Coordinates of C-alpha atoms and ligand atoms in Angstrom, one line a residue:
X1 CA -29.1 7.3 16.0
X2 CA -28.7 10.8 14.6
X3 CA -24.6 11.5 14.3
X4 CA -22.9 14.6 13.6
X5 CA -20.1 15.4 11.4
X6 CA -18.2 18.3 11.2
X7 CA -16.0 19.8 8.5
X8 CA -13.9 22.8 8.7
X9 CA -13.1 23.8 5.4
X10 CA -10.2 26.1 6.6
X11 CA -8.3 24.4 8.6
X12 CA -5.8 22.6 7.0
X13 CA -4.2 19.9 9.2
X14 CA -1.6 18.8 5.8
X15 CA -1.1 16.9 2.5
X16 CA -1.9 13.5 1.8
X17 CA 0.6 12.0 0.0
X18 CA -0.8 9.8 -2.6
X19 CA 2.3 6.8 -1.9
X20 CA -0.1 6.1 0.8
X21 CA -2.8 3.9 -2.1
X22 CA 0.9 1.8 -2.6
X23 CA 1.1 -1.6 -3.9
X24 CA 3.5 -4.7 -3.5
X25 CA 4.1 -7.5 -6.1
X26 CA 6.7 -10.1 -4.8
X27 CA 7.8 -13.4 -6.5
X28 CA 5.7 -15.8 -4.6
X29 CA 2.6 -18.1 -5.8
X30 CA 0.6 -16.4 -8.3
X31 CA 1.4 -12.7 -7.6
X32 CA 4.0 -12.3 -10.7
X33 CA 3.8 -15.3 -12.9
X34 CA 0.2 -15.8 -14.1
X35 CA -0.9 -12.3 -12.4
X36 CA 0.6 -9.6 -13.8
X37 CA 2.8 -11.4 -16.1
X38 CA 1.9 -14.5 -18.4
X39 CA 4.1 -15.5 -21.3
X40 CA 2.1 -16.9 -24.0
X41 CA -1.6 -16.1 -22.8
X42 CA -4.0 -14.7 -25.3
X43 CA -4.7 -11.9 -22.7
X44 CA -1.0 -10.7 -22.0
X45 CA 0.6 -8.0 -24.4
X46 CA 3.7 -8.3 -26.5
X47 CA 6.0 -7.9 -22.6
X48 CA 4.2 -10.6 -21.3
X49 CA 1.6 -8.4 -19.3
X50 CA -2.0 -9.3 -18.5
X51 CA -3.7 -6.5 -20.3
X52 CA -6.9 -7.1 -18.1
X53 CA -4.8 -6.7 -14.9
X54 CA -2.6 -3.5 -16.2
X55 CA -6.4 -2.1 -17.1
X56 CA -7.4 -3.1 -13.4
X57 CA -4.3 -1.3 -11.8
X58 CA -4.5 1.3 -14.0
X59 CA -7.9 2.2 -13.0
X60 CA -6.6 2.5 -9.5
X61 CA -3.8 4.6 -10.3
X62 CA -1.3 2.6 -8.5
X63 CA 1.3 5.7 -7.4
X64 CA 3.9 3.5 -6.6
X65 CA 4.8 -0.5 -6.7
X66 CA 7.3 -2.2 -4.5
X67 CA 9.4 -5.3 -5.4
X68 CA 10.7 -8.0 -5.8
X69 CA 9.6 -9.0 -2.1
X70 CA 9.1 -9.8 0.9
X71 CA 11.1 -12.5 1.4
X72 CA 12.1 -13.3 -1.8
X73 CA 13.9 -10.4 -2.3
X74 CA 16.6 -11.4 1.0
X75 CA 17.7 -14.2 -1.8
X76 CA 17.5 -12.8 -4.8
X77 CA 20.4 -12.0 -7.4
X78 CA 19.5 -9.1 -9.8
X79 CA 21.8 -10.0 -12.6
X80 CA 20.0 -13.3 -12.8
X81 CA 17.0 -11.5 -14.2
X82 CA 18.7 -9.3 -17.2
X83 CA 19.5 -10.3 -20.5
X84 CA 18.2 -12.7 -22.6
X85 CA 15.3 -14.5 -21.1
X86 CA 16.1 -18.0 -22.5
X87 CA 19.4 -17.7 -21.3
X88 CA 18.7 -16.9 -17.5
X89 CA 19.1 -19.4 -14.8
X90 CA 16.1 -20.8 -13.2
X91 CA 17.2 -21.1 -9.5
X92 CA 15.6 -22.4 -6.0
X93 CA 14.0 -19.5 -3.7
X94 CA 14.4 -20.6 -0.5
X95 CA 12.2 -18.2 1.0
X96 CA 9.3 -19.5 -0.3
X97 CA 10.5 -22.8 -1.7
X98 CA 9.9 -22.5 -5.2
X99 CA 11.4 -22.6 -8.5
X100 CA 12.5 -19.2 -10.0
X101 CA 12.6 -18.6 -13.9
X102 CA 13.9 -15.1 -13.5
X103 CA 11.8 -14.3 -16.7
X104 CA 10.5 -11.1 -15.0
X105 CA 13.6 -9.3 -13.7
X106 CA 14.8 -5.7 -13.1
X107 CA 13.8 -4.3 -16.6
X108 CA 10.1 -6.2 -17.0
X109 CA 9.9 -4.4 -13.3
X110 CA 10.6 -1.1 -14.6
X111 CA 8.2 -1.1 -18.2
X112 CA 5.1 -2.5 -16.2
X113 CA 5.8 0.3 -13.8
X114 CA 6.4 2.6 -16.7
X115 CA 3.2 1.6 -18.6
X116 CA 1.4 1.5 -14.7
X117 CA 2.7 4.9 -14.1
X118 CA 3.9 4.0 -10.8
X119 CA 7.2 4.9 -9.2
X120 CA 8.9 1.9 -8.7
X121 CA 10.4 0.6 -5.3
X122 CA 13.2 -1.8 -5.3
X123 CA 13.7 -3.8 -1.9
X124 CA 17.4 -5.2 -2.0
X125 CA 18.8 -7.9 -1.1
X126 CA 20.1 -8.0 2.8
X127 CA 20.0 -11.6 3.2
X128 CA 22.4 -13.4 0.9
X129 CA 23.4 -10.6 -0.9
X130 CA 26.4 -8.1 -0.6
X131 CA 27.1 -4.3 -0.4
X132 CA 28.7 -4.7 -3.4
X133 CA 25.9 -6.3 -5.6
X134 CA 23.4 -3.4 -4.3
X135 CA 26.0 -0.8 -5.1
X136 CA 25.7 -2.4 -8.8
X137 CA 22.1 -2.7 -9.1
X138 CA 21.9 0.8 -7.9
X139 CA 24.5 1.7 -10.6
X140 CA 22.8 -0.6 -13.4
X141 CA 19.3 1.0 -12.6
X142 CA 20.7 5.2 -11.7
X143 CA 23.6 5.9 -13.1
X144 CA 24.8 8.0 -16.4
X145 CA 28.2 7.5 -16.1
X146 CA 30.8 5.4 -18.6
X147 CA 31.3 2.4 -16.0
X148 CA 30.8 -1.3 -16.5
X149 CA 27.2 -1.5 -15.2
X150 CA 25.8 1.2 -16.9
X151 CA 27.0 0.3 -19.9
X152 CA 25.5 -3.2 -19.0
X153 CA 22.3 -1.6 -19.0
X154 CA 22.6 0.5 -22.4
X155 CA 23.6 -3.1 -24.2
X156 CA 20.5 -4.3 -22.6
X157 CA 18.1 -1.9 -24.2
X158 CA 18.1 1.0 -22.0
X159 CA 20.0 4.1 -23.0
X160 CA 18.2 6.2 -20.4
X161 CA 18.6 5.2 -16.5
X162 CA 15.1 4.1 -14.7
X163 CA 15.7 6.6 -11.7
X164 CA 14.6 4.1 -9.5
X165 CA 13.5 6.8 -6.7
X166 CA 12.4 4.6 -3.5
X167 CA 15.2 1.4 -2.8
X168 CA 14.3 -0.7 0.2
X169 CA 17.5 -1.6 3.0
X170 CA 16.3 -5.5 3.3
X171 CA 13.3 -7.0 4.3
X172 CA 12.4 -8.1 7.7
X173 CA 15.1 -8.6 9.3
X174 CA 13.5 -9.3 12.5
X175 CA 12.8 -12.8 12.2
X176 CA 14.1 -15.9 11.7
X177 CA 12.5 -16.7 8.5
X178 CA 14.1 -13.9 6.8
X179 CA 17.5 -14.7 5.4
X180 CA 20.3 -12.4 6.7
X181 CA 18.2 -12.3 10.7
X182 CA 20.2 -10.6 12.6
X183 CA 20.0 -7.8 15.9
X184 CA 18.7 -4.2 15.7
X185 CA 22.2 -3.3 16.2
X186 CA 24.1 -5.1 13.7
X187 CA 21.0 -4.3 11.4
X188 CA 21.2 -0.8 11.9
X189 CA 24.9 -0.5 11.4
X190 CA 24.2 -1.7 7.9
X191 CA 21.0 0.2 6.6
X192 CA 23.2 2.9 7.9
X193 CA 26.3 1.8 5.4
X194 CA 23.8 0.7 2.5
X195 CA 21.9 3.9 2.9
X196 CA 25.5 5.8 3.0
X197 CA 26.9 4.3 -0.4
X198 CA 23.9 4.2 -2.3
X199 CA 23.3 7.8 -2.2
X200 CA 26.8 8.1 -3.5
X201 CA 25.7 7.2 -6.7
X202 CA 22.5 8.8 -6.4
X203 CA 21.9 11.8 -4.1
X204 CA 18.0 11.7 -5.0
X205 CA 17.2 8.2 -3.8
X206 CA 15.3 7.8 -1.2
X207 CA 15.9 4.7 1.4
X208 CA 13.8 3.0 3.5
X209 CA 15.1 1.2 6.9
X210 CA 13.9 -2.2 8.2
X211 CA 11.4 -1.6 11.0
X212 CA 9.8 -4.3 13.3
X213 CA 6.9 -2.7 14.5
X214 CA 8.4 -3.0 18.3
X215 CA 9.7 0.7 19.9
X216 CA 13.0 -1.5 21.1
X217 CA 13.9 -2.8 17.4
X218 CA 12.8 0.5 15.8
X219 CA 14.5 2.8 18.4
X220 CA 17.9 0.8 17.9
X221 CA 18.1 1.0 14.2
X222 CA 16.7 5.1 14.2
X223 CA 20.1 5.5 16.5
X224 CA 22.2 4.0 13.9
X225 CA 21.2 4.9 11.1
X226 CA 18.6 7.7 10.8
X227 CA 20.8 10.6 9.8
X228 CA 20.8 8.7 6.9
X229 CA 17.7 6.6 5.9
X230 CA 14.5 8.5 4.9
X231 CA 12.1 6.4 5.9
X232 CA 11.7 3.8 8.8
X233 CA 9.1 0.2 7.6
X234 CA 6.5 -1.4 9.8
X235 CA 4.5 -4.8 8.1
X236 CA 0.9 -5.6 9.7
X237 CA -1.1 -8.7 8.7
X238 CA -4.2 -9.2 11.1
X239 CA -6.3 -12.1 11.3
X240 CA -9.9 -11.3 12.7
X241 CA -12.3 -13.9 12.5
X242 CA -14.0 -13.7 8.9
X243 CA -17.2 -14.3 10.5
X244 CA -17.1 -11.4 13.0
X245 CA -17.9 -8.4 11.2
X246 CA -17.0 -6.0 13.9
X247 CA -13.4 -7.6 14.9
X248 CA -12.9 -7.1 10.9
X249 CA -13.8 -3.6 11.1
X250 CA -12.4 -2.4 13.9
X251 CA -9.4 -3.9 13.0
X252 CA -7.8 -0.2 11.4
X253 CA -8.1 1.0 14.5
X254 CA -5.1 -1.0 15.8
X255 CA -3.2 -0.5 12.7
X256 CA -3.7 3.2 14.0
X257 CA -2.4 2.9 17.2
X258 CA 0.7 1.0 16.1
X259 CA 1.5 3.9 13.3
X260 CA 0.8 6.7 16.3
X261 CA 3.5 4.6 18.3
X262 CA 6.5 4.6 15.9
X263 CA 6.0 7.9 15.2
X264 CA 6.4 8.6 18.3
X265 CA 9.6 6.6 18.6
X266 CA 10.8 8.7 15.6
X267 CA 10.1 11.7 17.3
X268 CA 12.2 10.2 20.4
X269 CA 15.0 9.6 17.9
X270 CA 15.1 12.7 16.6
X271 CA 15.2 14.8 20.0
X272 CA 18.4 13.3 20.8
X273 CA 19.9 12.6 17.7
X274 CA 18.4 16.3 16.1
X275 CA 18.4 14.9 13.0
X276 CA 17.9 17.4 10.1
X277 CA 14.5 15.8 8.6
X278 CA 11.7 14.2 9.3
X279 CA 11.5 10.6 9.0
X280 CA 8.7 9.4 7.3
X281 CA 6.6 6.0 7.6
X282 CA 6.6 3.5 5.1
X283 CA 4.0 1.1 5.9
X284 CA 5.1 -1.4 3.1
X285 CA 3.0 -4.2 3.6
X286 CA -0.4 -4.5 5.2
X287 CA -3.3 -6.4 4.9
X288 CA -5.6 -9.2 6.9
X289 CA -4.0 -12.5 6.8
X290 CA -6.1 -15.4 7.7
X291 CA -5.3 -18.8 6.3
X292 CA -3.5 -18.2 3.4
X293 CA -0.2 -20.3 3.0
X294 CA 2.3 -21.5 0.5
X295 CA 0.0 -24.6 0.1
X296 CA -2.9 -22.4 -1.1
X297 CA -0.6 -20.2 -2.9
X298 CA -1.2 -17.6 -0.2
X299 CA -4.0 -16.8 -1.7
X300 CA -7.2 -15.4 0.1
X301 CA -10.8 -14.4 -0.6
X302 CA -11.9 -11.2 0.5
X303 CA -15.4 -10.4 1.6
X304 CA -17.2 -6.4 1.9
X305 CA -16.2 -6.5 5.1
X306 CA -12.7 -6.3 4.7
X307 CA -12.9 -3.9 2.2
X308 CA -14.7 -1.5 4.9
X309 CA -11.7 -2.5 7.2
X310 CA -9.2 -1.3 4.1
X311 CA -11.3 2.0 3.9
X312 CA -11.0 2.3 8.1
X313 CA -6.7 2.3 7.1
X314 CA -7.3 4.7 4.9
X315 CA -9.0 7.5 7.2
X316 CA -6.1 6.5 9.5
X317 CA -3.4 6.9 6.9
X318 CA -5.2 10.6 6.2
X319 CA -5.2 11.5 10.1
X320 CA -1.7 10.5 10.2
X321 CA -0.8 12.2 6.8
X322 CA 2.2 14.1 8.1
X323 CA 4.4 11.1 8.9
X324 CA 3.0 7.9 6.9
X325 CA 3.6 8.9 3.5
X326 CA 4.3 5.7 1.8
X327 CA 1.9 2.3 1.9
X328 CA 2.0 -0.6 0.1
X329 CA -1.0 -3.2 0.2
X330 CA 0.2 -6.8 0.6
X331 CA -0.3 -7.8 -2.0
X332 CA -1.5 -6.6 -5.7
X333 CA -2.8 -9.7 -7.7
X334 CA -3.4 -13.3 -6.4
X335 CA -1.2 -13.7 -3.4
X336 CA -3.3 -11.6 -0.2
X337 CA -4.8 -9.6 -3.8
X338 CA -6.5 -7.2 -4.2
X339 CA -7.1 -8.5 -7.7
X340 CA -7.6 -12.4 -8.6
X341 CA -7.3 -13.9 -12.0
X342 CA -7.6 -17.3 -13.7
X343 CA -6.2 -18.1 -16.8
X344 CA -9.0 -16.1 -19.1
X345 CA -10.4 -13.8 -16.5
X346 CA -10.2 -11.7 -13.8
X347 CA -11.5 -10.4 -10.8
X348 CA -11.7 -7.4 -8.3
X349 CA -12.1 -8.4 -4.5
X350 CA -13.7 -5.5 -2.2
X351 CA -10.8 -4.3 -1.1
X352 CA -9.8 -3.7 -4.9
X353 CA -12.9 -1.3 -4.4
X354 CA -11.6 0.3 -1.3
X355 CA -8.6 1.8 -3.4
X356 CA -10.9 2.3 -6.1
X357 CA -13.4 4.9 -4.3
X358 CA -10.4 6.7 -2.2
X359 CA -7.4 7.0 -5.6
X360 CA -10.0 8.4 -7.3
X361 CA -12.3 10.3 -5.3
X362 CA -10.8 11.5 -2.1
X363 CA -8.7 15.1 -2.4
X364 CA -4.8 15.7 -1.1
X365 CA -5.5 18.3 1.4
X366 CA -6.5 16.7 5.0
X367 CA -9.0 19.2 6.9
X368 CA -10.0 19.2 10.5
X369 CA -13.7 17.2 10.9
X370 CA -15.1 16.2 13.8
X371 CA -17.6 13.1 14.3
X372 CA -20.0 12.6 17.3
X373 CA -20.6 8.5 16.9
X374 CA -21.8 6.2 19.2
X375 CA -19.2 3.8 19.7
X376 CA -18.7 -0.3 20.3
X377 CA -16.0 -2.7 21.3
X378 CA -14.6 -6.0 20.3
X379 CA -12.7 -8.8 22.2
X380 CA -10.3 -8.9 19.0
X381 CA -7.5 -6.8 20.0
X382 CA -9.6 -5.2 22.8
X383 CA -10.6 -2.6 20.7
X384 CA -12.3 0.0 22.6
X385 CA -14.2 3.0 21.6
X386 CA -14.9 2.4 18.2
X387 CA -16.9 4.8 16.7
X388 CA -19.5 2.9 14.4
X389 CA -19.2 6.3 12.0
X390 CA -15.8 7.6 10.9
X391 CA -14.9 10.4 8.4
X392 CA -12.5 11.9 6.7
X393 CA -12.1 15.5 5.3
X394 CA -10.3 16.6 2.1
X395 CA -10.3 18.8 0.1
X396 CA -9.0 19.8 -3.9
X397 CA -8.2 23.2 -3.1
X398 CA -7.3 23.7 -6.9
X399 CA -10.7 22.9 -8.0
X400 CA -12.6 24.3 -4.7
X401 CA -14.1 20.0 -3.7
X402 CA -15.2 19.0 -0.5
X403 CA -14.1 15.0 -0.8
X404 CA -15.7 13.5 2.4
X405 CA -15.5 9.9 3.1
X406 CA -17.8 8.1 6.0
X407 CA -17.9 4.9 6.5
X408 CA -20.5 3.1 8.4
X409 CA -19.2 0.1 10.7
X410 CA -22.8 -0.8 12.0
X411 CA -23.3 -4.3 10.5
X412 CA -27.5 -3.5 10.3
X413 CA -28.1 -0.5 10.3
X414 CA -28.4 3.0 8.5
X415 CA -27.5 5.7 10.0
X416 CA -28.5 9.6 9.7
X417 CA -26.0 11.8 10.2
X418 CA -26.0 15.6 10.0
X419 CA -23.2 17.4 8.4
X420 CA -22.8 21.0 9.0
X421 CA -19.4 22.7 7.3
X422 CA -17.8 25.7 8.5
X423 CA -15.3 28.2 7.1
X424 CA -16.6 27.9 3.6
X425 CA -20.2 27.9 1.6
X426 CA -21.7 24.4 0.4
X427 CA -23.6 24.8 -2.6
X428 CA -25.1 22.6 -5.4
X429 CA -25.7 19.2 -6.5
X430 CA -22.9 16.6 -4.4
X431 CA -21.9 13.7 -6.1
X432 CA -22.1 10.4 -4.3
X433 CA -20.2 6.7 -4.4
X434 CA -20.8 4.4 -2.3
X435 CA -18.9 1.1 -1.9
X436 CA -21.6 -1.6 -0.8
X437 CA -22.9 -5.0 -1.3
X438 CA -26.1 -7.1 -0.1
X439 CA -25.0 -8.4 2.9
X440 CA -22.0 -7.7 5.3
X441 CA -19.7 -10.3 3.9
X442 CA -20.4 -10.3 0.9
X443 CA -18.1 -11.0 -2.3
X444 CA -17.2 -10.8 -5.7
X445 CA -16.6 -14.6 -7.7
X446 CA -16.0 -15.5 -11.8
X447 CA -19.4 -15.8 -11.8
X448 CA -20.8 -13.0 -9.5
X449 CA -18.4 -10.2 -10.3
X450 CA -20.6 -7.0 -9.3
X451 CA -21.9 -8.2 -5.8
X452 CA -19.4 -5.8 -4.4
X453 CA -18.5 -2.9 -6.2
X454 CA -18.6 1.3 -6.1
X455 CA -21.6 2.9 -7.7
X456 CA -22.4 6.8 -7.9
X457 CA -26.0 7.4 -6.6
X458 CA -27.9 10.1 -7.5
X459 CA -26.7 13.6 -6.8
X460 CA -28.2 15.4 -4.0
X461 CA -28.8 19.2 -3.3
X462 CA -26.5 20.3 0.0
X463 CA -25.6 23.4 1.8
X464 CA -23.7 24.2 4.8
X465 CA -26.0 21.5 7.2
X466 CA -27.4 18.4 5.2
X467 CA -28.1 15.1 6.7
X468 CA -27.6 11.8 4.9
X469 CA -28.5 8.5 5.5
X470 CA -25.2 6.5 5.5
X471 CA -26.2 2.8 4.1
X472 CA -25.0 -0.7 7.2
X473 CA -21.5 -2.1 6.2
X474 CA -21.0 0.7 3.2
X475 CA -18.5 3.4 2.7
X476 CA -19.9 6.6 1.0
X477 CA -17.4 9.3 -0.7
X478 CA -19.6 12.7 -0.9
X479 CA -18.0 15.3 -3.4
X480 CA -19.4 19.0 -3.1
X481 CA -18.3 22.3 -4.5
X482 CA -17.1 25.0 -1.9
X483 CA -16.1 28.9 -2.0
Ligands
AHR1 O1 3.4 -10.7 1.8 C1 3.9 -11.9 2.2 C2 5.1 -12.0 3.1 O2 4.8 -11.4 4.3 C3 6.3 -11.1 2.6 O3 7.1 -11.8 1.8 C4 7.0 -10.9 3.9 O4 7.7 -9.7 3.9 C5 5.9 -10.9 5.0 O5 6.3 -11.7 6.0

């Protein structure tokens, strides 16, 4: 095989918008309590916080972080996590079936995030909570003025208000295991009034409405409540067969398809209800799923394979950059992690490395390329067309960098591809990082931490056409000055 990939250095197709490398930590198993937050452990700081996994996400540079679920958060009371932590309630989460210490609450949310530096993302409570107690969290986390809540806050530590930017309208609503299920009309309805009274004590927030992956559900609530909300939610977990290295990979092709079609449904909206913005995607909780369940602590190992499959959702993300501007991975630490710890260590799973190689090397501007791959199929989703080479284009326009990132689906192969770029001059040494392990599934364990990781290789010398031989089951990140 000898592929070709072209990149057009000037034609801009639009920004990415770095929400899209999101996270998601939610109250469930190990995700909170003895991941990002341990009480007592030689490795936390003086908060409570595992400095090995703040070091981790930091490295990352987590933009933003949503909480405090998921499901949890359709039964959770904020005012049960303020105040003095020996004096607040431990309660039952019937979400998830588990005892709640409330030891982490609204302000231990806000200083990890701080000390992250990601923009926090609240997710209130639609379930078993009322308008009224997410008008006062709102208050208690944005306001300035001389009321009762705020005032709250300031005898709680905080003088300043937390400008909590992104707020959530519920969780999930959809289904039946989500407290609060209900239609997409009754739904709808009340993102719209939430939405309404929130921004009432906060022009600047920006909401996100419930959406259910499903035109009919999506459609309904856009109707209601569009004018309104900023953003519109879709959640996809997939479950290819570990074994099959192909289903895994061609899995982001799906996730694709399903983010073309609610666009799509947004734009429907929008021509008959001319609304006067474009709303945006939030794709607020993804990841692959297999057999992880409250008996294993939802917790999942991740092989090479599935990072490849995280790196695929990123190209897709970047093609789609004008509407899905916001993504959270499902989840950080432990529960679906990206990150995994014990009690004294921790470690970084291969789709860790997947946000690892696009945070910190790909560039915000999307260009046009064009790839010429041969393609395959799977019976998983009856995926068609997959083409075993896919690329995307960015570039730093500031500092004049090509950031081109190919990855290579073919399970045995290498492959050669040419790239020729247009509208620009190549010159120089490129820098290159590939994420890659031994075999296709490989993984990372306590013991074995490096069998999947990003290296840099050794620089090469490019101009305008250069081929490169793109290493089976890898993803390679080529970085190269331009004029
Ligand atoms: O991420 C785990 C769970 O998956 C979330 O709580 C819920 O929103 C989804 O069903």
């Amino acid at each position: 095989m000898d592929e070709k990939i072209q990149v057009y250095l000037n034609k801009k197709i639009g920004n990415i918008n770095k929400n899209i490398y999101g996270h998601f930590i939610e109250h469930l198993g190990r995700c909170i309590y003895g991941g990002i937050y341990e009480e007592g452990s030689p490795l936390s700081d003086e908060n409570g916080f595992r400095k090995d996994v703040l070091d981790a996400i930091k490295r990352i540079r987590v933009p933003v972080l949503r909480w405090p679920g998921g499901n949890f958060a359709s039964n959770y009371h904020w005012e049960d996590g303020i105040g003095e932590k020996e004096k607040r309630p431990r309660r039952f989460d019937t979400a998830w079936s588990a005892i709640e210490t409330n030891h982490f609450g609204t302000h231990e949310f806000i200083k990890y995030c701080q000390i992250a530096g990601a923009e926090p993302y609240i997710c209130l409570n639609l379930g078993t909570g009322t308008l009224d107690e997410s008008l006062a969290w709102v208050e208690y986390c944005n306001s300035n003025r001389d009321t009762h809540f705020v005032n709250m806050r300031k005898q709680n530590g905080c003088d300043e208000p937390f400008r909590v930017k992104y707020w959530g309208i519920g969780n999930e609503i959809y289904g039946k295991w989500q407290h609060g299920y209900c239609s997409a009309a009754e739904y709808g309805e009340k993102a719209r009034e939430f939405s309404q009274f929130i921004k009432k004590i906060d022009p600047d927030i920006k909401t996100i409405a419930v959406g259910a992956n499903n035109p009919d559900w999506d459609l309904e609530v856009l109707k209601r409540c569009g004018h309104i909300v900023d953003y519109i939610s879709i959640h996809i977990y997939l479950n290819p067969d570990k074994d099959n290295f192909y289903d895994i990979v061609a899995a982001s092709s799906y996730i694709e398809e399903r983010l073309k079609l609610l666009k799509s449904v947004i734009d429907v909206a929008g021509s008959f209800l001319s609304f006067d913005k474009e709303i945006q995607i939030a794709f607020d909780e993804w990841n692959i799923w297999r057999k992880a369940s409250v008996e294993t602590q939802m917790e999942e190992p991740y092989n090479l394979a599935d990072g490849i499959f995280a790196c695929g959702v990123f190209n897709s993300m970047h093609r789609l950059c004008n509407s899905v501007t916001m993504a959270n991975l499902a989840q950080l630490v432990n529960v679906l992690g990206a990150i995994s710890t014990s009690k004294d260590d921790i470690l970084l799973t291969p789709i860790y490395w997947a946000f690892y190689l696009y945070s910190n090397y790909m560039a915000d501007t999307f260009i046009e390329s064009v790839v010429d791959s041969e393609n395959f199929s799977t019976d998983f989703l009856n995926l068609k067309n997959i083409p075993y080479i896919d690329a995307s284009a960015t570039i730093d326009e500031k500092n004049k960098i090509l950031c081109l990132a190919v990855i290579n689906r073919h399970k045995d192969n290498n492959i050669q591809a040419t790239i020729d770029a247009f509208g620009g001059k190549i010159s120089g040494n490129a820098r290159i990082f590939e994420l890659n392990g031994k075999t296709p599934f490989s993984f990372n364990t306590f013991e074995e931490k490096q069998n999947v990781r990003v290296i840099e290789k050794k620089p090469l010398t490019v101009d305008n056409r250069f081929s490169y031989v793109f290493p089976a089951h890898s993803t390679t990140v080529i970085q190269v000055k331009y004029e």
